[in-house]
mmCIF file of C-alpha atoms in Angstrom:
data_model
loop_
_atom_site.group_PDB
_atom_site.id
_atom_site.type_symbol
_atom_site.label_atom_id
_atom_site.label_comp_id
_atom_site.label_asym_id
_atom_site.label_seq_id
_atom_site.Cartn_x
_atom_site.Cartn_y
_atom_site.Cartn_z
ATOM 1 C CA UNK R 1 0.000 0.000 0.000
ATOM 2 C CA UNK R 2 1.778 3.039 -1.083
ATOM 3 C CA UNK R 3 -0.538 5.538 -0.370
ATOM 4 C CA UNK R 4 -0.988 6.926 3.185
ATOM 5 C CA UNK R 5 -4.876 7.292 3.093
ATOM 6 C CA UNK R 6 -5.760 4.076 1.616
ATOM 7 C CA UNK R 7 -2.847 2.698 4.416
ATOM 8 C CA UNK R 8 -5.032 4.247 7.185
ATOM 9 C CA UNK R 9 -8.363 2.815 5.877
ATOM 10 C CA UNK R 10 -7.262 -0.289 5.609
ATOM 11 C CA UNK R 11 -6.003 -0.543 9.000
ATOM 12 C CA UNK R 12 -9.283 1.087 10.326
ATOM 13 C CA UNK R 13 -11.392 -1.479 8.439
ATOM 14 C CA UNK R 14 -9.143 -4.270 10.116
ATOM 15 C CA UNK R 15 -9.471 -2.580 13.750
ATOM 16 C CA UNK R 16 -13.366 -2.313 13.085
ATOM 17 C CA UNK R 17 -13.435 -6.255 11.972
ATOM 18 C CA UNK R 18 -11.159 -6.960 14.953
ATOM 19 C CA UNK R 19 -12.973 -4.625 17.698
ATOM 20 C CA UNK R 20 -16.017 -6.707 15.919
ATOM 21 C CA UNK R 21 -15.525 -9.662 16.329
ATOM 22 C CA UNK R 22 -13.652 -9.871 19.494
ATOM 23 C CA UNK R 23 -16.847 -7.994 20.942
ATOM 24 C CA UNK R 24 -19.696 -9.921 19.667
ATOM 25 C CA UNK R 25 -17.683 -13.644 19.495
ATOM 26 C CA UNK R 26 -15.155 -13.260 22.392
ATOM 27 C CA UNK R 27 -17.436 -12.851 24.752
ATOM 28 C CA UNK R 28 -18.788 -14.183 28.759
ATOM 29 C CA UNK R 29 -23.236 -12.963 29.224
ATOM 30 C CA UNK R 30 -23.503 -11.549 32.724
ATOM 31 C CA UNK R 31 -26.291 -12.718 34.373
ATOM 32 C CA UNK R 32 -28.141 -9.083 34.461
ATOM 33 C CA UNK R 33 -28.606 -9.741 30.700
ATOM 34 C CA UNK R 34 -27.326 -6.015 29.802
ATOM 35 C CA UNK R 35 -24.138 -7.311 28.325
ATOM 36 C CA UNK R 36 -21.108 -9.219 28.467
ATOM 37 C CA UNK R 37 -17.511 -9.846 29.429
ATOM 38 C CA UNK R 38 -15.142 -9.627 25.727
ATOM 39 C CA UNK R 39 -12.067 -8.663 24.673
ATOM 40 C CA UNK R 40 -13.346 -5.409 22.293
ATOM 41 C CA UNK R 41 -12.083 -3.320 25.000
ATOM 42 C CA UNK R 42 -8.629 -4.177 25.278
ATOM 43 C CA UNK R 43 -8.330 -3.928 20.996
ATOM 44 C CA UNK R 44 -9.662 -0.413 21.136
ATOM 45 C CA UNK R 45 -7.262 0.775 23.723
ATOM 46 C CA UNK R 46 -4.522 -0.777 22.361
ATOM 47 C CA UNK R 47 -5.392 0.265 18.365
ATOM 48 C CA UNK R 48 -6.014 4.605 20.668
ATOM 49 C CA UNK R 49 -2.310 3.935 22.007
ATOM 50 C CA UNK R 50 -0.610 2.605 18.888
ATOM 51 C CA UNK R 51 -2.402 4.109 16.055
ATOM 52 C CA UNK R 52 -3.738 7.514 17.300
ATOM 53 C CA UNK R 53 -7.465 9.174 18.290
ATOM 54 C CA UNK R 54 -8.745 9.011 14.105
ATOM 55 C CA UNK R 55 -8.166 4.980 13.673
ATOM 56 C CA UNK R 56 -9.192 4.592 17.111
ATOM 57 C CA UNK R 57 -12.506 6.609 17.325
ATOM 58 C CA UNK R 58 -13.748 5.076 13.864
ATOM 59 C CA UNK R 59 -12.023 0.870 14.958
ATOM 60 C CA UNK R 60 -13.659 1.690 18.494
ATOM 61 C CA UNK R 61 -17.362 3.321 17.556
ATOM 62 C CA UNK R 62 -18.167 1.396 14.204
ATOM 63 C CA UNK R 63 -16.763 -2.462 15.645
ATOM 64 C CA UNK R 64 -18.712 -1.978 18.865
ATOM 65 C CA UNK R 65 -21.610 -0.883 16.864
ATOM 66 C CA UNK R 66 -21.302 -3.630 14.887
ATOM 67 C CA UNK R 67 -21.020 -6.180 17.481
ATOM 68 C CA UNK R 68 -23.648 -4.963 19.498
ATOM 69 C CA UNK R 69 -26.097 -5.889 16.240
ATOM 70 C CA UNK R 70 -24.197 -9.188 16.325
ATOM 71 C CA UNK R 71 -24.170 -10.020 19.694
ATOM 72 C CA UNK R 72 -28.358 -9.396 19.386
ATOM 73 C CA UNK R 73 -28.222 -5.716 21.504
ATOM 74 C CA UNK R 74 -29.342 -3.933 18.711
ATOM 75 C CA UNK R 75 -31.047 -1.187 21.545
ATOM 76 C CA UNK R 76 -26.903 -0.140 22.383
ATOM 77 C CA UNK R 77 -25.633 0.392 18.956
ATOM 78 C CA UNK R 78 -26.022 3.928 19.014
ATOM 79 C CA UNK R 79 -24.795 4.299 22.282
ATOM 80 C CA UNK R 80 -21.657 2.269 21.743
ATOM 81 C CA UNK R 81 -20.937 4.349 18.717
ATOM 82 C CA UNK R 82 -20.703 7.162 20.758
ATOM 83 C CA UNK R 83 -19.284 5.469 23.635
ATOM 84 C CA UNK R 84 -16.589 3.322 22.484
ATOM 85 C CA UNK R 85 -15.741 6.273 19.729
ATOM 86 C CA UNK R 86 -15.186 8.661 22.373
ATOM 87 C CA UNK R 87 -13.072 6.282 24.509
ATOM 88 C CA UNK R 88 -10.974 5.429 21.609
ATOM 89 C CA UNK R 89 -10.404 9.091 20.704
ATOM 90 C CA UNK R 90 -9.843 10.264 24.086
ATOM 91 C CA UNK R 91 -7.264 7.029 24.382
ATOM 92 C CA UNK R 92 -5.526 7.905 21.531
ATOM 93 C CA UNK R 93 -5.155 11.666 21.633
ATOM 94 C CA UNK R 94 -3.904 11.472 25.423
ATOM 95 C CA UNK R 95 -0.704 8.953 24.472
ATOM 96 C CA UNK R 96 -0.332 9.942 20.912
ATOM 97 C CA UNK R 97 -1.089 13.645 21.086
ATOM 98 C CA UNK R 98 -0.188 14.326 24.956
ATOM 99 C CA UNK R 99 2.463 12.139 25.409
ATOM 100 C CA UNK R 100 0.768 10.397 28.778
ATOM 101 C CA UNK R 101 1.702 6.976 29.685
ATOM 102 C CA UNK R 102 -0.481 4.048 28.720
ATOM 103 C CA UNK R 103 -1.696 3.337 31.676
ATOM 104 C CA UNK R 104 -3.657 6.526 32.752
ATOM 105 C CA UNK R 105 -5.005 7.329 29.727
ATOM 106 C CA UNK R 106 -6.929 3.706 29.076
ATOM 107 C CA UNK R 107 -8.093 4.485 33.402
ATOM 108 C CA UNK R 108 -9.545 7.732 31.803
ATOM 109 C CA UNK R 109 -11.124 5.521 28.093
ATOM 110 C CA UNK R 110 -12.426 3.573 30.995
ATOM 111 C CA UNK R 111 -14.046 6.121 33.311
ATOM 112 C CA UNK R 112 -15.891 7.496 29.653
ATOM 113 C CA UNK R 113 -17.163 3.996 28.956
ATOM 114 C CA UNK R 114 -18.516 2.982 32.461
ATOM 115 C CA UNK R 115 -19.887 7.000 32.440
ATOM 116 C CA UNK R 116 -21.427 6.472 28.972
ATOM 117 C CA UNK R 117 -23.072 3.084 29.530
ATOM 118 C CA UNK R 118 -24.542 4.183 33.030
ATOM 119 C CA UNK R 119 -26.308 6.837 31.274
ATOM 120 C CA UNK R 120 -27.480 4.431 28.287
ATOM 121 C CA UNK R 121 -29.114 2.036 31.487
ATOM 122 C CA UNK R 122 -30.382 4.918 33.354
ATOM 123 C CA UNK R 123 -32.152 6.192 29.832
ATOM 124 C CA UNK R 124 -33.116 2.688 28.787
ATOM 125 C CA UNK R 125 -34.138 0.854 31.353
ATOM 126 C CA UNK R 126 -34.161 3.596 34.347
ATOM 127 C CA UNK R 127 -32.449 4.329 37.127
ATOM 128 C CA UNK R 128 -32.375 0.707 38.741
ATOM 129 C CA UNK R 129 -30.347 -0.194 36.301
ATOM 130 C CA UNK R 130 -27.772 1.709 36.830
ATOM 131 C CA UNK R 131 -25.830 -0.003 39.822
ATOM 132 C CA UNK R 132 -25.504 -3.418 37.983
ATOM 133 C CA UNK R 133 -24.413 -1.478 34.909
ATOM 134 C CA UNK R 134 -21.662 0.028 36.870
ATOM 135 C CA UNK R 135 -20.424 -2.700 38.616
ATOM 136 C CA UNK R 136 -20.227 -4.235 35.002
ATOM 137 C CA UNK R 137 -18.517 -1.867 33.474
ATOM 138 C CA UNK R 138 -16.096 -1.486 36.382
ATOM 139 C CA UNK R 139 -15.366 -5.391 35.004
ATOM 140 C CA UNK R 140 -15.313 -4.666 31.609
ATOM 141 C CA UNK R 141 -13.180 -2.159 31.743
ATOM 142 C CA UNK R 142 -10.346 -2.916 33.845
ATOM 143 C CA UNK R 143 -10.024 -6.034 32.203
ATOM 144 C CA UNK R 144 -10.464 -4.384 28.863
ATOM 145 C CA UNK R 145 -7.456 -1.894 30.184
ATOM 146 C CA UNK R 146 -5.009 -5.269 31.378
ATOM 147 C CA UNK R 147 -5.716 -6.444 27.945
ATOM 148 C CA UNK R 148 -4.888 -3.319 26.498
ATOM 149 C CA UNK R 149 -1.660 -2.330 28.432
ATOM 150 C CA UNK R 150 -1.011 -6.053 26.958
ATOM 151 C CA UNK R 151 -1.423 -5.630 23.338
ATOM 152 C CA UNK R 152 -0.599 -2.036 23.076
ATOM 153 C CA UNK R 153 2.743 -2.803 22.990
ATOM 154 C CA UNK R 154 2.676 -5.474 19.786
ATOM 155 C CA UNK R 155 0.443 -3.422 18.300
ATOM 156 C CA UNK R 156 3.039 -0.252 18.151
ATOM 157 C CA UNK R 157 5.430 -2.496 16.687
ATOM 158 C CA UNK R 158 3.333 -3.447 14.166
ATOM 159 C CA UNK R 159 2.263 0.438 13.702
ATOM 160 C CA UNK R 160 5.804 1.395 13.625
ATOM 161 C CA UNK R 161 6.774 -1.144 10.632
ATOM 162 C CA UNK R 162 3.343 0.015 8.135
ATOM 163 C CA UNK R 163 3.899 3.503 8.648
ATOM 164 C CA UNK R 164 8.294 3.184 8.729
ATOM 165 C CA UNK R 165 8.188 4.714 5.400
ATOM 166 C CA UNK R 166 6.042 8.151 6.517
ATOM 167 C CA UNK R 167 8.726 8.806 9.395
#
């Protein structure tokens, strides 16, 4: 791929597939029946740290959408648009464009996401909902950030070699 735009839409229409399909396939139910345990979370961290806020808000927003209608949540996929596009840019634009270590800046994708889906279970199914949608995402998300801190890492590498020649 010579070309520098069709490079970065590739690699955003592999994060979507991947955020996708570890999301919707890679996946534990909780027994609340608002969602489940996967590995989504962890991808879009690691795609905000290695390949920046852009690739990261469009892998994050569109593959969680996407899973959602896969996984048979159709009611979040607007919500995880929003969400998981917002945690991706924020991700990505605090180590890429800040210069903050890993670590912090997934803690602050993750404080978004559990913010973002409390509000989506307070609006959809009222305010009872709420607690076991925290606790949830309190799950989701920290394991989403180990994962994360975990890949983040191969996944620079891997940025670092398709984009050598742009350096």
């Amino acid at each position: 791929m010579r070309s520098s735009r069709t490079r970065s839409i590739a690699i955003g229409a592999l994060g979507t597939a991947l955020v996708a399909t570890a999301t919707a396939f890679l996946k534990i139910p909780i027994p609340t029946g608002y969602g489940y345990i996967h590995l989504g979370d962890g991808l879009i961290y690691g795609i905000a740290a290695s390949f920046g806020p852009a690739l990261a808000t469009v892998s994050g927003g569109l593959g969680s959408g996407i899973a959602d209608l896969l996984a048979g949540y159709p009611v979040w996929v607007p919500w995880s648009i929003v969400i998981k596009g917002l945690t991706g840019y924020l991700v990505g634009t605090l180590v890429i464009k800040r210069k903050l270590h890993r670590a912090p800046a997934m803690v602050a994708g993750a404080l978004v996401t559990i913010a973002g889906y409390s509000l989506g279970a307070f609006v959809l199914y009222g305010p009872t909902a709420v607690p076991a949608e925290f606790l949830f995402d309190l799950i989701q998300t920290g394991s989403g950030v180990v994962v994360g801190l975990g890949i983040s890492r191969l996944l620079e590498l891997v940025a670092r070699t398709l984009f050598e020649d742009q350096q």
